[in-house]
Amino acid sequence: MSEGYSVGSALNGSGHYPRTGSIDVIEEDPRSSFWWAWLIVGIVVGALGLLPWLLSGMALPVQKLWATHTSASDMPLALLPLGKNGLGDVVVMFLAGSAIAGFVGRLARTKLTQGGFWALLAGVVLVQAVATAQAAFVLQAGVKHRIESTAYLSVIVLVALVAIIAGAGILALIARAPRAGALLGFALAALPFSEWLASYTTLTSLSRMQLIGTEIDAWLPAVIIAAAIGWSGMDTVGRIIAALVALALVWIAPAINVAIGAVAASHALSSAPSVLARHGVAAFQSTLFEFSVLLPPLVLTVVVAAVVLLLRLAVSRTRRGRMPRVAVEY
């Protein structure tokens, strides 16, 4: 035993060895206290998604099952155009609003905590749920009190709720998922966002503006998906699969959109689900192989995506070429 050392000399007064390590103090992330700001952002963006309808006057579409004969100008006001003639617009506004919120969250990803994400999602869903409830109440108060009316209202509200859930999924993919998942979110949102943007052109009677809206519907989804593929890249298996799915959506999404519109406009909207399904499938199949309509946007998507990927590769190589070289001595 070394000189000057005695057993127990390292003990403190209580008979225990003193702690030499520091106690870690867990500090709360200062960003987590701003969840309420993300809630406000969600509410604002959710309302932004409804803006085309709010600017149109908010008069509920004329309903076939309305209890009294009422002209379009005398229909009550509602936060959504619930009804077979406006159901497609409801889906578009919900999905577009959710996609915009997801994009905002993606842009501010470094500042978006988990609590902030849930607050953002809650704000969007809150606006959409309140709008659905108010419009459903107005619709229920005006339609005839019959079994057909109950079935009609149930189907419409169910579609709106499904759109809310689908929008929440798109928001989550765009805002929080890795790039492959975000690419799928952008691809799913491309068509409804384009229709949402084009709907502003219907607020005017100018034929030129309506023609612009038609062009937006036809080509903007392809450009959005192509840009998303270029942004995501194709350097992993997951991103390659996501890009292929996105390209498939360029072809399939318009047919799905036509099928949904056909079902919504069908006089069988209050019929059994099997009747609606057959009607939708028939419309989908009739549109899926219209090569003259569906092929040009697909070609545009491939070309634009290839250009963006090549530009991304060129920029990446330029940046690597500017990195300082470290001399190695042998």
Short mmCIF file of C-alpha atoms in Angstrom, two decimals:
data_model
loop_
_atom_site.label_atom_id
_atom_site.label_comp_id
_atom_site.label_asym_id
_atom_site.label_seq_id
_atom_site.Cartn_x
_atom_site.Cartn_y
_atom_site.Cartn_z
CA MET A 1 0.00 0.00 0.00
CA SER A 2 1.41 3.39 -0.96
CA GLU A 3 2.69 5.84 1.59
CA GLY A 4 0.22 8.36 2.98
CA TYR A 5 -2.84 6.36 1.98
CA SER A 6 -5.17 4.82 4.52
CA VAL A 7 -8.23 2.70 3.98
CA GLY A 8 -11.37 4.82 3.89
CA SER A 9 -9.54 8.06 3.23
CA ALA A 10 -11.69 8.64 0.13
CA LEU A 11 -14.91 8.34 2.10
CA ASN A 12 -16.91 11.43 2.93
CA GLY A 13 -18.39 12.19 6.29
CA SER A 14 -21.39 9.93 5.71
CA GLY A 15 -19.26 6.90 4.99
CA HIS A 16 -19.90 6.90 1.23
CA TYR A 17 -17.64 7.72 -1.65
CA PRO A 18 -18.41 11.16 -3.04
CA ARG A 19 -19.94 11.47 -6.49
CA THR A 20 -17.40 12.62 -9.01
CA GLY A 21 -19.75 12.86 -12.07
CA SER A 22 -22.06 15.77 -12.75
CA ILE A 23 -25.81 15.41 -12.67
CA ASP A 24 -27.35 15.84 -16.14
CA VAL A 25 -30.07 18.44 -16.24
CA ILE A 26 -32.69 17.82 -18.93
CA GLU A 27 -33.57 21.15 -20.45
CA GLU A 28 -36.94 21.60 -22.12
CA ASP A 29 -36.82 22.39 -25.81
CA PRO A 30 -37.79 26.09 -26.05
CA ARG A 31 -39.58 25.35 -29.34
CA SER A 32 -42.12 23.16 -27.54
CA SER A 33 -43.71 26.18 -25.85
CA PHE A 34 -44.81 27.56 -29.22
CA TRP A 35 -47.25 24.76 -30.05
CA TRP A 36 -50.10 27.28 -29.92
CA ALA A 37 -48.51 29.19 -32.80
CA TRP A 38 -48.67 26.04 -34.93
CA LEU A 39 -52.30 25.60 -33.91
CA ILE A 40 -53.04 29.09 -35.25
CA VAL A 41 -51.13 28.29 -38.45
CA GLY A 42 -53.23 25.15 -38.88
CA ILE A 43 -56.47 27.07 -38.40
CA VAL A 44 -55.43 29.78 -40.85
CA VAL A 45 -54.29 27.31 -43.51
CA GLY A 46 -57.40 25.19 -42.99
CA ALA A 47 -59.51 28.28 -43.64
CA LEU A 48 -57.33 29.09 -46.65
CA GLY A 49 -58.28 25.73 -48.11
CA LEU A 50 -61.95 26.76 -47.98
CA LEU A 51 -61.29 30.18 -49.51
CA PRO A 52 -62.60 29.45 -53.05
CA TRP A 53 -65.97 28.49 -51.60
CA LEU A 54 -66.02 31.38 -49.13
CA LEU A 55 -65.37 33.84 -51.97
CA SER A 56 -68.10 32.31 -54.12
CA GLY A 57 -70.88 33.45 -51.77
CA MET A 58 -71.30 30.29 -49.65
CA ALA A 59 -74.85 29.57 -50.85
CA LEU A 60 -75.60 25.87 -50.47
CA PRO A 61 -76.05 24.12 -53.84
CA VAL A 62 -79.62 23.37 -54.90
CA GLN A 63 -80.65 19.98 -53.55
CA LYS A 64 -83.00 17.56 -55.29
CA LEU A 65 -84.34 16.39 -51.91
CA TRP A 66 -84.93 19.92 -50.58
CA ALA A 67 -88.21 20.15 -48.68
CA THR A 68 -89.45 23.28 -50.48
CA HIS A 69 -88.92 24.68 -53.95
CA THR A 70 -86.05 27.15 -53.55
CA SER A 71 -84.01 28.99 -56.16
CA ALA A 72 -80.22 28.96 -56.08
CA SER A 73 -80.09 32.56 -54.85
CA ASP A 74 -82.36 31.75 -51.89
CA MET A 75 -80.44 28.72 -50.61
CA PRO A 76 -79.06 29.08 -47.07
CA LEU A 77 -75.40 29.84 -46.41
CA ALA A 78 -73.04 27.02 -45.46
CA LEU A 79 -69.32 26.70 -44.87
CA LEU A 80 -69.13 23.86 -47.40
CA PRO A 81 -70.99 23.03 -50.63
CA LEU A 82 -72.31 19.75 -49.27
CA GLY A 83 -74.43 18.02 -51.87
CA LYS A 84 -73.91 15.86 -54.92
CA ASN A 85 -73.03 18.89 -57.05
CA GLY A 86 -70.40 20.19 -54.64
CA LEU A 87 -69.00 17.04 -53.06
CA GLY A 88 -65.97 17.00 -55.36
CA ASP A 89 -65.17 20.58 -54.37
CA VAL A 90 -65.30 19.59 -50.70
CA VAL A 91 -62.74 16.82 -51.24
CA VAL A 92 -60.49 19.14 -53.26
CA MET A 93 -60.56 21.92 -50.65
CA PHE A 94 -59.86 19.55 -47.76
CA LEU A 95 -56.94 17.80 -49.50
CA ALA A 96 -55.47 21.04 -50.81
CA GLY A 97 -55.66 22.76 -47.43
CA SER A 98 -54.00 19.82 -45.72
CA ALA A 99 -51.28 19.69 -48.39
CA ILE A 100 -50.53 23.40 -47.99
CA ALA A 101 -50.28 22.94 -44.22
CA GLY A 102 -47.91 20.02 -44.72
CA PHE A 103 -45.77 22.10 -47.06
CA VAL A 104 -45.57 24.90 -44.48
CA GLY A 105 -44.52 22.35 -41.87
CA ARG A 106 -41.88 20.95 -44.24
CA LEU A 107 -40.41 24.39 -44.89
CA ALA A 108 -40.13 25.00 -41.14
CA ARG A 109 -39.14 21.43 -40.30
CA THR A 110 -36.23 22.47 -38.06
CA LYS A 111 -38.65 24.47 -35.92
CA LEU A 112 -41.53 21.99 -36.01
CA THR A 113 -41.48 19.85 -32.88
CA GLN A 114 -43.68 16.81 -32.43
CA GLY A 115 -46.09 18.89 -30.36
CA GLY A 116 -46.06 21.59 -33.02
CA PHE A 117 -46.88 19.03 -35.69
CA TRP A 118 -49.88 17.72 -33.76
CA ALA A 119 -51.04 21.29 -33.14
CA LEU A 120 -50.73 22.08 -36.86
CA LEU A 121 -52.72 18.96 -37.73
CA ALA A 122 -55.32 19.71 -35.06
CA GLY A 123 -55.84 23.23 -36.39
CA VAL A 124 -56.51 22.02 -39.93
CA VAL A 125 -58.78 19.18 -38.83
CA LEU A 126 -60.67 21.49 -36.47
CA VAL A 127 -61.55 23.90 -39.27
CA GLN A 128 -62.60 21.11 -41.62
CA ALA A 129 -64.64 19.31 -38.96
CA VAL A 130 -66.47 22.48 -37.89
CA ALA A 131 -67.22 23.37 -41.52
CA THR A 132 -68.56 19.86 -42.15
CA ALA A 133 -70.75 19.94 -39.04
CA GLN A 134 -72.20 23.37 -39.87
CA ALA A 135 -72.94 22.49 -43.48
CA ALA A 136 -74.42 19.13 -42.51
CA PHE A 137 -76.70 20.84 -39.99
CA VAL A 138 -77.92 23.30 -42.64
CA LEU A 139 -78.45 20.49 -45.12
CA GLN A 140 -80.28 18.29 -42.63
CA ALA A 141 -82.60 21.14 -41.68
CA GLY A 142 -83.64 21.75 -45.27
CA VAL A 143 -84.06 18.33 -46.87
CA LYS A 144 -87.23 16.26 -46.74
CA HIS A 145 -87.56 14.03 -43.71
CA ARG A 146 -87.44 10.72 -45.53
CA ILE A 147 -85.25 7.63 -45.50
CA GLU A 148 -83.70 8.69 -48.82
CA SER A 149 -82.70 12.02 -47.30
CA THR A 150 -81.05 10.32 -44.34
CA ALA A 151 -79.08 8.00 -46.61
CA TYR A 152 -78.14 10.92 -48.86
CA LEU A 153 -76.89 13.02 -45.95
CA SER A 154 -75.03 10.07 -44.43
CA VAL A 155 -73.12 9.33 -47.65
CA ILE A 156 -72.15 12.97 -48.12
CA VAL A 157 -70.94 13.40 -44.54
CA LEU A 158 -69.05 10.10 -44.75
CA VAL A 159 -67.21 11.26 -47.89
CA ALA A 160 -66.31 14.53 -46.14
CA LEU A 161 -64.95 12.65 -43.12
CA VAL A 162 -62.90 10.34 -45.35
CA ALA A 163 -61.49 13.43 -47.07
CA ILE A 164 -60.49 14.87 -43.68
CA ILE A 165 -58.68 11.64 -42.77
CA ALA A 166 -56.99 11.44 -46.17
CA GLY A 167 -55.91 15.06 -45.86
CA ALA A 168 -54.41 14.37 -42.45
CA GLY A 169 -52.37 11.55 -43.97
CA ILE A 170 -51.12 13.80 -46.78
CA LEU A 171 -50.21 16.50 -44.26
CA ALA A 172 -48.23 14.02 -42.18
CA LEU A 173 -46.37 12.63 -45.21
CA ILE A 174 -45.36 16.04 -46.51
CA ALA A 175 -44.47 17.59 -43.16
CA ARG A 176 -42.76 14.76 -41.28
CA ALA A 177 -41.91 11.79 -43.49
CA PRO A 178 -38.50 11.17 -45.10
CA ARG A 179 -38.15 12.34 -48.68
CA ALA A 180 -39.60 9.18 -50.19
CA GLY A 181 -42.73 9.51 -48.06
CA ALA A 182 -42.94 13.25 -48.71
CA LEU A 183 -42.76 12.52 -52.45
CA LEU A 184 -45.83 10.29 -52.12
CA GLY A 185 -47.58 13.06 -50.20
CA PHE A 186 -46.84 15.59 -52.93
CA ALA A 187 -47.97 13.13 -55.59
CA LEU A 188 -51.28 12.48 -53.82
CA ALA A 189 -51.86 16.21 -53.35
CA ALA A 190 -50.85 17.32 -56.86
CA LEU A 191 -54.24 16.88 -58.53
CA PRO A 192 -56.47 18.30 -55.75
CA PHE A 193 -54.11 21.25 -55.26
CA SER A 194 -54.19 22.00 -58.99
CA GLU A 195 -57.99 21.84 -59.02
CA TRP A 196 -58.11 24.04 -55.93
CA LEU A 197 -55.89 26.62 -57.63
CA ALA A 198 -57.90 26.41 -60.85
CA SER A 199 -61.15 26.93 -58.93
CA TYR A 200 -60.23 30.59 -58.41
CA THR A 201 -60.60 31.11 -62.15
CA THR A 202 -64.27 30.12 -61.92
CA LEU A 203 -64.97 33.11 -59.69
CA THR A 204 -64.86 35.32 -62.75
CA SER A 205 -66.96 35.22 -65.89
CA LEU A 206 -63.98 35.88 -68.15
CA SER A 207 -63.60 33.00 -70.59
CA ARG A 208 -59.84 33.58 -70.75
CA MET A 209 -59.49 32.95 -67.02
CA GLN A 210 -61.57 29.78 -67.26
CA LEU A 211 -59.32 28.59 -70.08
CA ILE A 212 -56.32 29.16 -67.83
CA GLY A 213 -58.03 27.07 -65.16
CA THR A 214 -58.47 24.22 -67.64
CA GLU A 215 -54.76 24.33 -68.50
CA ILE A 216 -53.84 24.34 -64.80
CA ASP A 217 -55.96 21.23 -64.27
CA ALA A 218 -54.32 19.49 -67.20
CA TRP A 219 -50.64 20.24 -66.66
CA LEU A 220 -49.86 21.50 -63.15
CA PRO A 221 -50.15 18.07 -61.43
CA ALA A 222 -47.47 16.70 -63.77
CA VAL A 223 -45.16 19.63 -63.02
CA ILE A 224 -45.67 19.30 -59.25
CA ILE A 225 -44.93 15.57 -59.28
CA ALA A 226 -41.91 16.04 -61.54
CA ALA A 227 -40.50 18.73 -59.24
CA ALA A 228 -41.10 16.50 -56.22
CA ILE A 229 -39.25 13.60 -57.89
CA GLY A 230 -36.34 15.90 -58.68
CA TRP A 231 -36.27 17.25 -55.13
CA SER A 232 -36.47 13.80 -53.57
CA GLY A 233 -33.89 12.21 -55.86
CA MET A 234 -33.66 8.58 -56.86
CA ASP A 235 -30.54 7.50 -54.98
CA THR A 236 -32.22 4.98 -52.67
CA VAL A 237 -34.56 2.05 -53.23
CA GLY A 238 -37.32 3.77 -51.28
CA ARG A 239 -37.09 6.93 -53.38
CA ILE A 240 -37.08 4.94 -56.62
CA ILE A 241 -40.23 3.09 -55.56
CA ALA A 242 -41.87 6.35 -54.48
CA ALA A 243 -41.00 7.93 -57.85
CA LEU A 244 -42.55 5.00 -59.74
CA VAL A 245 -45.71 5.23 -57.63
CA ALA A 246 -45.84 8.98 -58.28
CA LEU A 247 -45.57 8.39 -62.03
CA ALA A 248 -48.37 5.83 -61.79
CA LEU A 249 -50.52 8.43 -60.03
CA VAL A 250 -50.03 10.82 -62.95
CA TRP A 251 -51.84 8.24 -65.06
CA ILE A 252 -54.35 6.92 -62.55
CA ALA A 253 -55.34 10.05 -60.60
CA PRO A 254 -57.37 11.68 -63.41
CA ALA A 255 -59.37 8.47 -63.84
CA ILE A 256 -60.01 8.34 -60.09
CA ASN A 257 -61.09 11.97 -60.19
CA VAL A 258 -63.55 11.25 -63.01
CA ALA A 259 -64.94 8.26 -61.09
CA ILE A 260 -65.47 10.32 -57.94
CA GLY A 261 -67.17 13.05 -59.94
CA ALA A 262 -69.41 10.53 -61.67
CA VAL A 263 -70.48 9.00 -58.37
CA ALA A 264 -71.09 12.41 -56.80
CA ALA A 265 -73.23 13.55 -59.73
CA SER A 266 -75.12 10.28 -59.92
CA HIS A 267 -78.82 10.14 -59.13
CA ALA A 268 -77.98 6.93 -57.26
CA LEU A 269 -76.15 8.78 -54.49
CA SER A 270 -78.73 7.63 -51.95
CA SER A 271 -78.64 4.05 -53.23
CA ALA A 272 -76.78 1.06 -51.86
CA PRO A 273 -72.97 1.26 -51.71
CA SER A 274 -72.72 -1.58 -54.25
CA VAL A 275 -74.61 0.52 -56.82
CA LEU A 276 -72.31 3.48 -56.23
CA ALA A 277 -69.25 1.23 -56.48
CA ARG A 278 -70.33 -0.20 -59.84
CA HIS A 279 -71.03 3.27 -61.16
CA GLY A 280 -67.61 4.53 -60.05
CA VAL A 281 -65.73 1.51 -61.42
CA ALA A 282 -67.39 1.90 -64.81
CA ALA A 283 -66.39 5.57 -64.99
CA PHE A 284 -62.85 4.72 -63.87
CA GLN A 285 -62.40 2.02 -66.50
CA SER A 286 -63.74 4.22 -69.28
CA THR A 287 -61.16 6.92 -68.49
CA LEU A 288 -58.12 4.80 -67.64
CA PHE A 289 -57.25 3.98 -71.26
CA GLU A 290 -57.78 7.36 -72.88
CA PHE A 291 -54.17 7.51 -74.08
CA SER A 292 -54.58 10.80 -75.95
CA VAL A 293 -55.55 12.50 -72.69
CA LEU A 294 -53.39 10.72 -70.11
CA LEU A 295 -50.15 10.12 -72.01
CA PRO A 296 -49.01 13.77 -72.58
CA PRO A 297 -48.96 14.67 -68.84
CA LEU A 298 -47.01 11.49 -68.11
CA VAL A 299 -44.42 12.33 -70.77
CA LEU A 300 -44.15 15.87 -69.38
CA THR A 301 -43.60 14.47 -65.88
CA VAL A 302 -40.78 12.19 -67.02
CA VAL A 303 -39.05 14.94 -69.01
CA VAL A 304 -39.27 17.60 -66.29
CA ALA A 305 -38.20 15.12 -63.58
CA ALA A 306 -35.18 14.09 -65.68
CA VAL A 307 -34.18 17.73 -66.19
CA VAL A 308 -34.48 18.50 -62.47
CA LEU A 309 -32.49 15.38 -61.54
CA LEU A 310 -29.72 16.31 -64.00
CA LEU A 311 -29.59 19.86 -62.65
CA ARG A 312 -29.42 18.51 -59.12
CA LEU A 313 -26.56 16.20 -60.10
CA ALA A 314 -24.68 19.04 -61.79
CA VAL A 315 -25.05 21.30 -58.75
CA SER A 316 -23.89 18.49 -56.46
CA ARG A 317 -20.77 17.88 -58.56
CA THR A 318 -20.00 21.59 -58.68
CA ARG A 319 -20.19 21.82 -54.91
CA ARG A 320 -17.91 18.82 -54.48
CA GLY A 321 -15.44 20.33 -56.95
CA ARG A 322 -15.21 23.49 -54.86
CA MET A 323 -14.36 21.60 -51.67
CA PRO A 324 -10.72 22.19 -50.57
CA ARG A 325 -8.44 19.28 -51.26
CA VAL A 326 -6.37 17.91 -48.40
CA ALA A 327 -2.77 17.14 -49.35
CA VAL A 328 -1.57 13.71 -48.30
CA GLU A 329 2.14 13.15 -47.73
CA TYR A 330 3.62 9.73 -48.37
#
